[in-house]
mmCIF file with all atom_site columns, C-alpha atoms in Angstrom:
data_model
loop_
_atom_site.group_PDB
_atom_site.id
_atom_site.type_symbol
_atom_site.label_atom_id
_atom_site.label_alt_id
_atom_site.label_comp_id
_atom_site.label_asym_id
_atom_site.label_entity_id
_atom_site.label_seq_id
_atom_site.pdbx_PDB_ins_code
_atom_site.Cartn_x
_atom_site.Cartn_y
_atom_site.Cartn_z
_atom_site.occupancy
_atom_site.B_iso_or_equiv
_atom_site.pdbx_formal_charge
_atom_site.auth_seq_id
_atom_site.auth_comp_id
_atom_site.auth_asym_id
_atom_site.auth_atom_id
_atom_site.pdbx_PDB_model_num
ATOM 1   C CA . UNK M 1 1   ? 0.000   0.000  0.000   1.00 0.00 ? 1344 UNK M CA 1
ATOM 2   C CA . UNK M 1 2   ? 1.303   3.466  -0.930  1.00 0.00 ? 1345 UNK M CA 1
ATOM 3   C CA . UNK M 1 3   ? 2.130   5.503  2.185   1.00 0.00 ? 1346 UNK M CA 1
ATOM 4   C CA . UNK M 1 4   ? 1.462   9.246  2.342   1.00 0.00 ? 1347 UNK M CA 1
ATOM 5   C CA . UNK M 1 5   ? 2.584   11.575 5.131   1.00 0.00 ? 1348 UNK M CA 1
ATOM 6   C CA . UNK M 1 6   ? 0.333   14.619 5.597   1.00 0.00 ? 1349 UNK M CA 1
ATOM 7   C CA . UNK M 1 7   ? 1.677   17.534 7.645   1.00 0.00 ? 1350 UNK M CA 1
ATOM 8   C CA . UNK M 1 8   ? -1.249  19.925 8.159   1.00 0.00 ? 1351 UNK M CA 1
ATOM 9   C CA . UNK M 1 9   ? -2.331  21.873 11.251  1.00 0.00 ? 1352 UNK M CA 1
ATOM 10  C CA . UNK M 1 10  ? -5.913  22.566 10.147  1.00 0.00 ? 1353 UNK M CA 1
ATOM 11  C CA . UNK M 1 11  ? -7.961  19.632 11.433  1.00 0.00 ? 1354 UNK M CA 1
ATOM 12  C CA . UNK M 1 12  ? -10.872 20.052 9.015   1.00 0.00 ? 1355 UNK M CA 1
ATOM 13  C CA . UNK M 1 13  ? -8.573  20.190 5.981   1.00 0.00 ? 1356 UNK M CA 1
ATOM 14  C CA . UNK M 1 14  ? -6.515  17.251 7.237   1.00 0.00 ? 1357 UNK M CA 1
ATOM 15  C CA . UNK M 1 15  ? -9.571  15.072 7.861   1.00 0.00 ? 1358 UNK M CA 1
ATOM 16  C CA . UNK M 1 16  ? -10.903 15.762 4.361   1.00 0.00 ? 1359 UNK M CA 1
ATOM 17  C CA . UNK M 1 17  ? -7.556  14.862 2.758   1.00 0.00 ? 1360 UNK M CA 1
ATOM 18  C CA . UNK M 1 18  ? -7.114  11.731 4.875   1.00 0.00 ? 1361 UNK M CA 1
ATOM 19  C CA . UNK M 1 19  ? -10.652 10.526 4.087   1.00 0.00 ? 1362 UNK M CA 1
ATOM 20  C CA . UNK M 1 20  ? -10.234 11.026 0.336   1.00 0.00 ? 1363 UNK M CA 1
ATOM 21  C CA . UNK M 1 21  ? -6.816  9.356  0.178   1.00 0.00 ? 1364 UNK M CA 1
ATOM 22  C CA . UNK M 1 22  ? -7.971  6.439  2.340   1.00 0.00 ? 1365 UNK M CA 1
ATOM 23  C CA . UNK M 1 23  ? -10.971 5.995  0.023   1.00 0.00 ? 1366 UNK M CA 1
ATOM 24  C CA . UNK M 1 24  ? -8.456  5.591  -2.808  1.00 0.00 ? 1367 UNK M CA 1
ATOM 25  C CA . UNK M 1 25  ? -6.491  2.943  -0.868  1.00 0.00 ? 1368 UNK M CA 1
ATOM 26  C CA . UNK M 1 26  ? -3.621  5.133  0.301   1.00 0.00 ? 1369 UNK M CA 1
ATOM 27  C CA . UNK M 1 27  ? -2.226  4.629  3.791   1.00 0.00 ? 1370 UNK M CA 1
ATOM 28  C CA . UNK M 1 28  ? -2.054  8.069  5.395   1.00 0.00 ? 1371 UNK M CA 1
ATOM 29  C CA . UNK M 1 29  ? -0.162  9.323  8.448   1.00 0.00 ? 1372 UNK M CA 1
ATOM 30  C CA . UNK M 1 30  ? -1.096  12.742 9.797   1.00 0.00 ? 1373 UNK M CA 1
ATOM 31  C CA . UNK M 1 31  ? 1.179   15.098 11.726  1.00 0.00 ? 1374 UNK M CA 1
ATOM 32  C CA . UNK M 1 32  ? -0.354  18.363 13.035  1.00 0.00 ? 1375 UNK M CA 1
ATOM 33  C CA . UNK M 1 33  ? 2.856   20.416 13.261  1.00 0.00 ? 1376 UNK M CA 1
ATOM 34  C CA . UNK M 1 34  ? 6.229   20.806 11.562  1.00 0.00 ? 1377 UNK M CA 1
ATOM 35  C CA . UNK M 1 35  ? 8.393   19.308 14.297  1.00 0.00 ? 1378 UNK M CA 1
ATOM 36  C CA . UNK M 1 36  ? 6.379   16.094 14.523  1.00 0.00 ? 1379 UNK M CA 1
ATOM 37  C CA . UNK M 1 37  ? 6.079   15.969 10.756  1.00 0.00 ? 1380 UNK M CA 1
ATOM 38  C CA . UNK M 1 38  ? 9.831   16.207 10.235  1.00 0.00 ? 1381 UNK M CA 1
ATOM 39  C CA . UNK M 1 39  ? 10.414  13.439 12.765  1.00 0.00 ? 1382 UNK M CA 1
ATOM 40  C CA . UNK M 1 40  ? 7.876   11.156 11.069  1.00 0.00 ? 1383 UNK M CA 1
ATOM 41  C CA . UNK M 1 41  ? 9.312   11.910 7.623   1.00 0.00 ? 1384 UNK M CA 1
ATOM 42  C CA . UNK M 1 42  ? 12.755  10.855 8.819   1.00 0.00 ? 1385 UNK M CA 1
ATOM 43  C CA . UNK M 1 43  ? 11.592  7.641  10.479  1.00 0.00 ? 1386 UNK M CA 1
ATOM 44  C CA . UNK M 1 44  ? 8.579   6.328  8.549   1.00 0.00 ? 1387 UNK M CA 1
ATOM 45  C CA . UNK M 1 45  ? 9.948   6.670  4.977   1.00 0.00 ? 1388 UNK M CA 1
ATOM 46  C CA . UNK M 1 46  ? 6.680   7.589  3.198   1.00 0.00 ? 1389 UNK M CA 1
ATOM 47  C CA . UNK M 1 47  ? 6.285   7.278  -0.564  1.00 0.00 ? 1390 UNK M CA 1
ATOM 48  C CA . UNK M 1 48  ? 5.117   10.897 -0.852  1.00 0.00 ? 1391 UNK M CA 1
ATOM 49  C CA . UNK M 1 49  ? 4.364   13.846 1.396   1.00 0.00 ? 1392 UNK M CA 1
ATOM 50  C CA . UNK M 1 50  ? 1.805   16.656 1.535   1.00 0.00 ? 1393 UNK M CA 1
ATOM 51  C CA . UNK M 1 51  ? 3.160   19.598 3.535   1.00 0.00 ? 1394 UNK M CA 1
ATOM 52  C CA . UNK M 1 52  ? 1.289   22.750 4.498   1.00 0.00 ? 1395 UNK M CA 1
ATOM 53  C CA . UNK M 1 53  ? 3.492   25.806 4.265   1.00 0.00 ? 1396 UNK M CA 1
ATOM 54  C CA . UNK M 1 54  ? 2.299   27.588 7.423   1.00 0.00 ? 1397 UNK M CA 1
ATOM 55  C CA . UNK M 1 55  ? 2.742   25.223 10.367  1.00 0.00 ? 1398 UNK M CA 1
ATOM 56  C CA . UNK M 1 56  ? 3.202   25.655 14.116  1.00 0.00 ? 1399 UNK M CA 1
ATOM 57  C CA . UNK M 1 57  ? 6.592   24.751 15.575  1.00 0.00 ? 1400 UNK M CA 1
ATOM 58  C CA . UNK M 1 58  ? 8.396   24.688 12.230  1.00 0.00 ? 1401 UNK M CA 1
ATOM 59  C CA . UNK M 1 59  ? 7.081   26.023 8.935   1.00 0.00 ? 1402 UNK M CA 1
ATOM 60  C CA . UNK M 1 60  ? 6.572   23.672 6.021   1.00 0.00 ? 1403 UNK M CA 1
ATOM 61  C CA . UNK M 1 61  ? 9.373   24.976 3.820   1.00 0.00 ? 1404 UNK M CA 1
ATOM 62  C CA . UNK M 1 62  ? 11.855  24.573 6.672   1.00 0.00 ? 1405 UNK M CA 1
ATOM 63  C CA . UNK M 1 63  ? 10.686  20.963 7.027   1.00 0.00 ? 1406 UNK M CA 1
ATOM 64  C CA . UNK M 1 64  ? 11.230  20.343 3.320   1.00 0.00 ? 1407 UNK M CA 1
ATOM 65  C CA . UNK M 1 65  ? 14.628  22.051 3.331   1.00 0.00 ? 1408 UNK M CA 1
ATOM 66  C CA . UNK M 1 66  ? 15.741  19.955 6.316   1.00 0.00 ? 1409 UNK M CA 1
ATOM 67  C CA . UNK M 1 67  ? 14.752  16.757 4.508   1.00 0.00 ? 1410 UNK M CA 1
ATOM 68  C CA . UNK M 1 68  ? 16.626  17.767 1.358   1.00 0.00 ? 1411 UNK M CA 1
ATOM 69  C CA . UNK M 1 69  ? 19.706  18.598 3.434   1.00 0.00 ? 1412 UNK M CA 1
ATOM 70  C CA . UNK M 1 70  ? 19.418  15.067 4.855   1.00 0.00 ? 1413 UNK M CA 1
ATOM 71  C CA . UNK M 1 71  ? 19.397  13.791 1.251   1.00 0.00 ? 1414 UNK M CA 1
ATOM 72  C CA . UNK M 1 72  ? 15.811  12.521 1.655   1.00 0.00 ? 1415 UNK M CA 1
ATOM 73  C CA . UNK M 1 73  ? 14.296  12.741 -1.827  1.00 0.00 ? 1416 UNK M CA 1
ATOM 74  C CA . UNK M 1 74  ? 10.674  11.825 -1.003  1.00 0.00 ? 1417 UNK M CA 1
ATOM 75  C CA . UNK M 1 75  ? 8.332   13.690 -3.404  1.00 0.00 ? 1418 UNK M CA 1
ATOM 76  C CA . UNK M 1 76  ? 6.643   16.650 -1.662  1.00 0.00 ? 1419 UNK M CA 1
ATOM 77  C CA . UNK M 1 77  ? 3.477   18.524 -2.571  1.00 0.00 ? 1420 UNK M CA 1
ATOM 78  C CA . UNK M 1 78  ? 3.435   21.916 -0.813  1.00 0.00 ? 1421 UNK M CA 1
ATOM 79  C CA . UNK M 1 79  ? 0.066   23.385 0.202   1.00 0.00 ? 1422 UNK M CA 1
ATOM 80  C CA . UNK M 1 80  ? -0.244  27.119 0.781   1.00 0.00 ? 1423 UNK M CA 1
ATOM 81  C CA . UNK M 1 81  ? -2.666  30.028 0.853   1.00 0.00 ? 1424 UNK M CA 1
ATOM 82  C CA . UNK M 1 82  ? 0.170   32.080 -0.649  1.00 0.00 ? 1425 UNK M CA 1
ATOM 83  C CA . UNK M 1 83  ? -0.319  31.868 -4.390  1.00 0.00 ? 1426 UNK M CA 1
ATOM 84  C CA . UNK M 1 84  ? 1.872   34.621 -5.817  1.00 0.00 ? 1427 UNK M CA 1
ATOM 85  C CA . UNK M 1 85  ? 4.514   33.598 -8.341  1.00 0.00 ? 1428 UNK M CA 1
ATOM 86  C CA . UNK M 1 86  ? 7.348   34.473 -5.937  1.00 0.00 ? 1429 UNK M CA 1
ATOM 87  C CA . UNK M 1 87  ? 5.789   32.279 -3.242  1.00 0.00 ? 1430 UNK M CA 1
ATOM 88  C CA . UNK M 1 88  ? 5.440   29.322 -5.594  1.00 0.00 ? 1431 UNK M CA 1
ATOM 89  C CA . UNK M 1 89  ? 8.992   29.749 -6.862  1.00 0.00 ? 1432 UNK M CA 1
ATOM 90  C CA . UNK M 1 90  ? 10.349  29.857 -3.298  1.00 0.00 ? 1433 UNK M CA 1
ATOM 91  C CA . UNK M 1 91  ? 8.419   26.703 -2.413  1.00 0.00 ? 1434 UNK M CA 1
ATOM 92  C CA . UNK M 1 92  ? 9.945   24.862 -5.361  1.00 0.00 ? 1435 UNK M CA 1
ATOM 93  C CA . UNK M 1 93  ? 13.448  26.181 -4.761  1.00 0.00 ? 1436 UNK M CA 1
ATOM 94  C CA . UNK M 1 94  ? 13.323  25.092 -1.125  1.00 0.00 ? 1437 UNK M CA 1
ATOM 95  C CA . UNK M 1 95  ? 12.809  21.510 -2.282  1.00 0.00 ? 1438 UNK M CA 1
ATOM 96  C CA . UNK M 1 96  ? 9.126   21.093 -3.049  1.00 0.00 ? 1439 UNK M CA 1
ATOM 97  C CA . UNK M 1 97  ? 8.237   19.027 -6.113  1.00 0.00 ? 1440 UNK M CA 1
ATOM 98  C CA . UNK M 1 98  ? 4.827   20.597 -6.684  1.00 0.00 ? 1441 UNK M CA 1
ATOM 99  C CA . UNK M 1 99  ? 2.816   23.492 -5.238  1.00 0.00 ? 1442 UNK M CA 1
ATOM 100 C CA . UNK M 1 100 ? -0.947  23.675 -4.750  1.00 0.00 ? 1443 UNK M CA 1
ATOM 101 C CA . UNK M 1 101 ? -2.663  26.896 -3.667  1.00 0.00 ? 1444 UNK M CA 1
ATOM 102 C CA . UNK M 1 102 ? -5.495  26.899 -1.107  1.00 0.00 ? 1445 UNK M CA 1
ATOM 103 C CA . UNK M 1 103 ? -8.423  26.600 -1.483  1.00 0.00 ? 1446 UNK M CA 1
ATOM 104 C CA . UNK M 1 104 ? -8.158  23.581 -3.744  1.00 0.00 ? 1447 UNK M CA 1
ATOM 105 C CA . UNK M 1 105 ? -10.316 20.722 -5.001  1.00 0.00 ? 1448 UNK M CA 1
ATOM 106 C CA . UNK M 1 106 ? -9.497  17.407 -3.311  1.00 0.00 ? 1449 UNK M CA 1
ATOM 107 C CA . UNK M 1 107 ? -9.608  15.646 -6.683  1.00 0.00 ? 1450 UNK M CA 1
ATOM 108 C CA . UNK M 1 108 ? -6.826  17.924 -7.937  1.00 0.00 ? 1451 UNK M CA 1
ATOM 109 C CA . UNK M 1 109 ? -4.713  17.192 -4.858  1.00 0.00 ? 1452 UNK M CA 1
ATOM 110 C CA . UNK M 1 110 ? -5.107  13.457 -5.453  1.00 0.00 ? 1453 UNK M CA 1
ATOM 111 C CA . UNK M 1 111 ? -4.235  13.865 -9.124  1.00 0.00 ? 1454 UNK M CA 1
ATOM 112 C CA . UNK M 1 112 ? -1.076  15.794 -8.246  1.00 0.00 ? 1455 UNK M CA 1
ATOM 113 C CA . UNK M 1 113 ? -0.006  13.143 -5.701  1.00 0.00 ? 1456 UNK M CA 1
ATOM 114 C CA . UNK M 1 114 ? -0.580  10.394 -8.248  1.00 0.00 ? 1457 UNK M CA 1
ATOM 115 C CA . UNK M 1 115 ? 1.521   12.345 -10.768 1.00 0.00 ? 1458 UNK M CA 1
ATOM 116 C CA . UNK M 1 116 ? 4.367   12.705 -8.258  1.00 0.00 ? 1459 UNK M CA 1
ATOM 117 C CA . UNK M 1 117 ? 4.261   8.984  -7.537  1.00 0.00 ? 1460 UNK M CA 1
ATOM 118 C CA . UNK M 1 118 ? 4.543   8.194  -11.252 1.00 0.00 ? 1461 UNK M CA 1
ATOM 119 C CA . UNK M 1 119 ? 7.826   10.049 -11.529 1.00 0.00 ? 1462 UNK M CA 1
ATOM 120 C CA . UNK M 1 120 ? 10.846  7.739  -11.799 1.00 0.00 ? 1463 UNK M CA 1
ATOM 121 C CA . UNK M 1 121 ? 12.673  7.313  -8.496  1.00 0.00 ? 1464 UNK M CA 1
ATOM 122 C CA . UNK M 1 122 ? 16.409  6.972  -8.034  1.00 0.00 ? 1465 UNK M CA 1
ATOM 123 C CA . UNK M 1 123 ? 17.991  3.658  -7.225  1.00 0.00 ? 1466 UNK M CA 1
ATOM 124 C CA . UNK M 1 124 ? 17.391  2.212  -3.750  1.00 0.00 ? 1467 UNK M CA 1
ATOM 125 C CA . UNK M 1 125 ? 21.033  1.155  -3.505  1.00 0.00 ? 1468 UNK M CA 1
ATOM 126 C CA . UNK M 1 126 ? 22.689  1.964  -0.193  1.00 0.00 ? 1469 UNK M CA 1
ATOM 127 C CA . UNK M 1 127 ? 26.278  1.850  -1.486  1.00 0.00 ? 1470 UNK M CA 1
ATOM 128 C CA . UNK M 1 128 ? 27.312  3.503  -4.742  1.00 0.00 ? 1471 UNK M CA 1
ATOM 129 C CA . UNK M 1 129 ? 30.562  2.757  -6.542  1.00 0.00 ? 1472 UNK M CA 1
ATOM 130 C CA . UNK M 1 130 ? 32.237  4.480  -9.460  1.00 0.00 ? 1473 UNK M CA 1
ATOM 131 C CA . UNK M 1 131 ? 35.802  3.427  -10.151 1.00 0.00 ? 1474 UNK M CA 1
ATOM 132 C CA . UNK M 1 132 ? 37.771  3.808  -6.893  1.00 0.00 ? 1475 UNK M CA 1
ATOM 133 C CA . UNK M 1 133 ? 34.989  5.872  -5.287  1.00 0.00 ? 1476 UNK M CA 1
ATOM 134 C CA . UNK M 1 134 ? 32.554  4.397  -2.776  1.00 0.00 ? 1477 UNK M CA 1
ATOM 135 C CA . UNK M 1 135 ? 29.631  6.247  -1.236  1.00 0.00 ? 1478 UNK M CA 1
ATOM 136 C CA . UNK M 1 136 ? 27.702  4.764  1.694   1.00 0.00 ? 1479 UNK M CA 1
ATOM 137 C CA . UNK M 1 137 ? 24.243  6.357  1.659   1.00 0.00 ? 1480 UNK M CA 1
ATOM 138 C CA . UNK M 1 138 ? 23.326  4.996  5.093   1.00 0.00 ? 1481 UNK M CA 1
ATOM 139 C CA . UNK M 1 139 ? 26.471  5.882  7.008   1.00 0.00 ? 1482 UNK M CA 1
ATOM 140 C CA . UNK M 1 140 ? 26.919  9.055  4.914   1.00 0.00 ? 1483 UNK M CA 1
ATOM 141 C CA . UNK M 1 141 ? 30.588  8.274  4.287   1.00 0.00 ? 1484 UNK M CA 1
ATOM 142 C CA . UNK M 1 142 ? 32.747  8.563  1.175   1.00 0.00 ? 1485 UNK M CA 1
ATOM 143 C CA . UNK M 1 143 ? 35.985  6.804  0.304   1.00 0.00 ? 1486 UNK M CA 1
ATOM 144 C CA . UNK M 1 144 ? 38.452  6.722  -2.545  1.00 0.00 ? 1487 UNK M CA 1
ATOM 145 C CA . UNK M 1 145 ? 40.249  3.440  -2.194  1.00 0.00 ? 1488 UNK M CA 1
ATOM 146 C CA . UNK M 1 146 ? 41.569  3.380  1.372   1.00 0.00 ? 1489 UNK M CA 1
ATOM 147 C CA . UNK M 1 147 ? 41.281  7.154  1.782   1.00 0.00 ? 1490 UNK M CA 1
ATOM 148 C CA . UNK M 1 148 ? 38.260  8.590  3.551   1.00 0.00 ? 1491 UNK M CA 1
ATOM 149 C CA . UNK M 1 149 ? 36.807  11.769 2.051   1.00 0.00 ? 1492 UNK M CA 1
ATOM 150 C CA . UNK M 1 150 ? 35.280  14.313 4.412   1.00 0.00 ? 1493 UNK M CA 1
ATOM 151 C CA . UNK M 1 151 ? 32.284  15.884 2.637   1.00 0.00 ? 1494 UNK M CA 1
ATOM 152 C CA . UNK M 1 152 ? 29.819  18.584 3.590   1.00 0.00 ? 1495 UNK M CA 1
ATOM 153 C CA . UNK M 1 153 ? 26.113  17.684 3.057   1.00 0.00 ? 1496 UNK M CA 1
ATOM 154 C CA . UNK M 1 154 ? 25.862  19.559 -0.247  1.00 0.00 ? 1497 UNK M CA 1
ATOM 155 C CA . UNK M 1 155 ? 29.124  18.057 -1.492  1.00 0.00 ? 1498 UNK M CA 1
ATOM 156 C CA . UNK M 1 156 ? 27.813  14.601 -0.569  1.00 0.00 ? 1499 UNK M CA 1
ATOM 157 C CA . UNK M 1 157 ? 24.633  15.183 -2.566  1.00 0.00 ? 1500 UNK M CA 1
ATOM 158 C CA . UNK M 1 158 ? 26.617  16.526 -5.513  1.00 0.00 ? 1501 UNK M CA 1
ATOM 159 C CA . UNK M 1 159 ? 28.945  13.533 -5.552  1.00 0.00 ? 1502 UNK M CA 1
ATOM 160 C CA . UNK M 1 160 ? 25.991  11.144 -5.169  1.00 0.00 ? 1503 UNK M CA 1
ATOM 161 C CA . UNK M 1 161 ? 24.291  12.695 -8.178  1.00 0.00 ? 1504 UNK M CA 1
ATOM 162 C CA . UNK M 1 162 ? 27.478  12.451 -10.254 1.00 0.00 ? 1505 UNK M CA 1
ATOM 163 C CA . UNK M 1 163 ? 28.195  8.850  -9.216  1.00 0.00 ? 1506 UNK M CA 1
ATOM 164 C CA . UNK M 1 164 ? 24.684  7.765  -10.188 1.00 0.00 ? 1507 UNK M CA 1
ATOM 165 C CA . UNK M 1 165 ? 25.445  9.229  -13.617 1.00 0.00 ? 1508 UNK M CA 1
ATOM 166 C CA . UNK M 1 166 ? 29.132  8.443  -13.957 1.00 0.00 ? 1509 UNK M CA 1
ATOM 167 C CA . UNK M 1 167 ? 30.625  8.786  -17.445 1.00 0.00 ? 1510 UNK M CA 1
ATOM 168 C CA . UNK M 1 168 ? 27.736  11.099 -18.444 1.00 0.00 ? 1511 UNK M CA 1
ATOM 169 C CA . UNK M 1 169 ? 28.090  14.778 -19.226 1.00 0.00 ? 1512 UNK M CA 1
ATOM 170 C CA . UNK M 1 170 ? 26.238  16.839 -16.604 1.00 0.00 ? 1513 UNK M CA 1
ATOM 171 C CA . UNK M 1 171 ? 25.453  20.432 -17.491 1.00 0.00 ? 1514 UNK M CA 1
ATOM 172 C CA . UNK M 1 172 ? 25.402  23.242 -14.951 1.00 0.00 ? 1515 UNK M CA 1
ATOM 173 C CA . UNK M 1 173 ? 21.642  23.576 -15.488 1.00 0.00 ? 1516 UNK M CA 1
ATOM 174 C CA . UNK M 1 174 ? 21.129  19.897 -14.639 1.00 0.00 ? 1517 UNK M CA 1
ATOM 175 C CA . UNK M 1 175 ? 23.178  20.229 -11.462 1.00 0.00 ? 1518 UNK M CA 1
ATOM 176 C CA . UNK M 1 176 ? 21.372  23.376 -10.355 1.00 0.00 ? 1519 UNK M CA 1
ATOM 177 C CA . UNK M 1 177 ? 17.983  21.787 -10.888 1.00 0.00 ? 1520 UNK M CA 1
ATOM 178 C CA . UNK M 1 178 ? 18.711  18.363 -9.396  1.00 0.00 ? 1521 UNK M CA 1
ATOM 179 C CA . UNK M 1 179 ? 21.188  19.099 -6.592  1.00 0.00 ? 1522 UNK M CA 1
ATOM 180 C CA . UNK M 1 180 ? 20.093  22.611 -5.591  1.00 0.00 ? 1523 UNK M CA 1
ATOM 181 C CA . UNK M 1 181 ? 16.424  22.190 -6.584  1.00 0.00 ? 1524 UNK M CA 1
ATOM 182 C CA . UNK M 1 182 ? 16.481  25.388 -8.664  1.00 0.00 ? 1525 UNK M CA 1
ATOM 183 C CA . UNK M 1 183 ? 13.478  25.093 -10.971 1.00 0.00 ? 1526 UNK M CA 1
ATOM 184 C CA . UNK M 1 184 ? 14.406  28.357 -12.655 1.00 0.00 ? 1527 UNK M CA 1
ATOM 185 C CA . UNK M 1 185 ? 18.099  28.510 -13.530 1.00 0.00 ? 1528 UNK M CA 1
ATOM 186 C CA . UNK M 1 186 ? 19.754  31.927 -13.037 1.00 0.00 ? 1529 UNK M CA 1
ATOM 187 C CA . UNK M 1 187 ? 21.228  33.436 -16.178 1.00 0.00 ? 1530 UNK M CA 1
ATOM 188 C CA . UNK M 1 188 ? 24.665  33.693 -14.593 1.00 0.00 ? 1531 UNK M CA 1
ATOM 189 C CA . UNK M 1 189 ? 26.004  32.052 -11.449 1.00 0.00 ? 1532 UNK M CA 1
ATOM 190 C CA . UNK M 1 190 ? 29.300  30.543 -10.340 1.00 0.00 ? 1533 UNK M CA 1
ATOM 191 C CA . UNK M 1 191 ? 27.626  28.436 -7.652  1.00 0.00 ? 1534 UNK M CA 1
ATOM 192 C CA . UNK M 1 192 ? 28.341  25.170 -9.461  1.00 0.00 ? 1535 UNK M CA 1
ATOM 193 C CA . UNK M 1 193 ? 31.955  26.023 -10.239 1.00 0.00 ? 1536 UNK M CA 1
ATOM 194 C CA . UNK M 1 194 ? 32.714  26.997 -6.639  1.00 0.00 ? 1537 UNK M CA 1
ATOM 195 C CA . UNK M 1 195 ? 31.266  23.785 -5.181  1.00 0.00 ? 1538 UNK M CA 1
ATOM 196 C CA . UNK M 1 196 ? 32.739  21.644 -7.932  1.00 0.00 ? 1539 UNK M CA 1
ATOM 197 C CA . UNK M 1 197 ? 36.187  23.120 -7.286  1.00 0.00 ? 1540 UNK M CA 1
ATOM 198 C CA . UNK M 1 198 ? 35.955  22.173 -3.615  1.00 0.00 ? 1541 UNK M CA 1
ATOM 199 C CA . UNK M 1 199 ? 34.667  18.686 -4.430  1.00 0.00 ? 1542 UNK M CA 1
ATOM 200 C CA . UNK M 1 200 ? 37.422  18.050 -6.999  1.00 0.00 ? 1543 UNK M CA 1
ATOM 201 C CA . UNK M 1 201 ? 40.042  19.122 -4.447  1.00 0.00 ? 1544 UNK M CA 1
ATOM 202 C CA . UNK M 1 202 ? 38.721  16.458 -2.042  1.00 0.00 ? 1545 UNK M CA 1
ATOM 203 C CA . UNK M 1 203 ? 38.089  13.669 -4.560  1.00 0.00 ? 1546 UNK M CA 1
ATOM 204 C CA . UNK M 1 204 ? 41.224  14.106 -6.678  1.00 0.00 ? 1547 UNK M CA 1
ATOM 205 C CA . UNK M 1 205 ? 44.163  14.362 -4.287  1.00 0.00 ? 1548 UNK M CA 1
ATOM 206 C CA . UNK M 1 206 ? 47.664  15.204 -5.585  1.00 0.00 ? 1549 UNK M CA 1
ATOM 207 C CA . UNK M 1 207 ? 49.188  12.211 -7.387  1.00 0.00 ? 1550 UNK M CA 1
ATOM 208 C CA . UNK M 1 208 ? 45.830  10.490 -7.974  1.00 0.00 ? 1551 UNK M CA 1
ATOM 209 C CA . UNK M 1 209 ? 44.235  9.936  -11.370 1.00 0.00 ? 1552 UNK M CA 1
ATOM 210 C CA . UNK M 1 210 ? 41.740  12.724 -12.013 1.00 0.00 ? 1553 UNK M CA 1
ATOM 211 C CA . UNK M 1 211 ? 38.131  11.535 -11.871 1.00 0.00 ? 1554 UNK M CA 1
ATOM 212 C CA . UNK M 1 212 ? 36.125  14.769 -12.102 1.00 0.00 ? 1555 UNK M CA 1
ATOM 213 C CA . UNK M 1 213 ? 36.643  16.569 -15.405 1.00 0.00 ? 1556 UNK M CA 1
ATOM 214 C CA . UNK M 1 214 ? 35.509  20.000 -16.579 1.00 0.00 ? 1557 UNK M CA 1
ATOM 215 C CA . UNK M 1 215 ? 34.199  19.830 -20.139 1.00 0.00 ? 1558 UNK M CA 1
ATOM 216 C CA . UNK M 1 216 ? 34.807  23.373 -21.303 1.00 0.00 ? 1559 UNK M CA 1
ATOM 217 C CA . UNK M 1 217 ? 31.618  25.210 -22.195 1.00 0.00 ? 1560 UNK M CA 1
ATOM 218 C CA . UNK M 1 218 ? 29.429  22.199 -21.449 1.00 0.00 ? 1561 UNK M CA 1
ATOM 219 C CA . UNK M 1 219 ? 29.624  21.005 -17.847 1.00 0.00 ? 1562 UNK M CA 1
ATOM 220 C CA . UNK M 1 220 ? 31.286  18.243 -15.844 1.00 0.00 ? 1563 UNK M CA 1
ATOM 221 C CA . UNK M 1 221 ? 31.780  14.493 -16.001 1.00 0.00 ? 1564 UNK M CA 1
ATOM 222 C CA . UNK M 1 222 ? 32.823  11.903 -13.421 1.00 0.00 ? 1565 UNK M CA 1
ATOM 223 C CA . UNK M 1 223 ? 34.875  9.286  -15.250 1.00 0.00 ? 1566 UNK M CA 1
ATOM 224 C CA . UNK M 1 224 ? 34.771  5.872  -13.598 1.00 0.00 ? 1567 UNK M CA 1
ATOM 225 C CA . UNK M 1 225 ? 37.012  4.355  -16.283 1.00 0.00 ? 1568 UNK M CA 1
ATOM 226 C CA . UNK M 1 226 ? 40.309  5.874  -17.416 1.00 0.00 ? 1569 UNK M CA 1
#
C-alpha cells in the first residue's frame, strides 16, 4: 500500500484529505505540526508527502529544506494560501516538487499526488561505486580506495548525483535543478563552479588519477574508467 505523510495543522482540511486518500487505498499518516512531521518523515519513509506551508513549531518549507539537506528525496506537494509567483517559486526552490494553492479541489490534490508517484525514483542502492569511489548512503561516508573523504552535506549530494550518472556529461543547469532544486536557472552564477572546485580538491588528491573533469563550455563528467 502506498504511504502518504500529511503535515497539516488545520484539522478540518486534514480530515478531508485523509478521508479522500484512504478511500483511494492510500495509507495516510497525519502530523499536526512541523516538528512532529519532520520526525515522522525521517523515520517512517513515506512514498510521498503533503506539507502545508504555514505550520506551528516549524514552517513547512523549513521541514522540506531539512529533509533535502538530509538527502531525503521523497516527493513533496506543498500546500499554501500564498499563491503569488514568488511564493510558488520559493516553495519549489526550497525543495518542493509541486505546489498547490489553497483553497483547492481534493480531486486535484489526489491527481497531483498520483503524478508525483509516477515520476521515476532513483535507485534504492545503499552503497554507490564508481571506479575507486565508494559512497555509503546509510552511514553518509565517502571513500576513494583506502582514503576517507570528508564531505559537507551539499558536497555529498553533488557527488551522489554524479556517481549515479558516472561517465555522463552533466550540465550546470542539470546540477542546479537536481542538486540545488532550482526550478528556474539563473542566467549567470558561479555556484556550481565553486562547489565543484571544492569537491574536486577532495576527490582528486595530488598524485591520484583525475576523476572529475571539466568539459569546457558544457559542464562536468565523473569518469569511472580511465
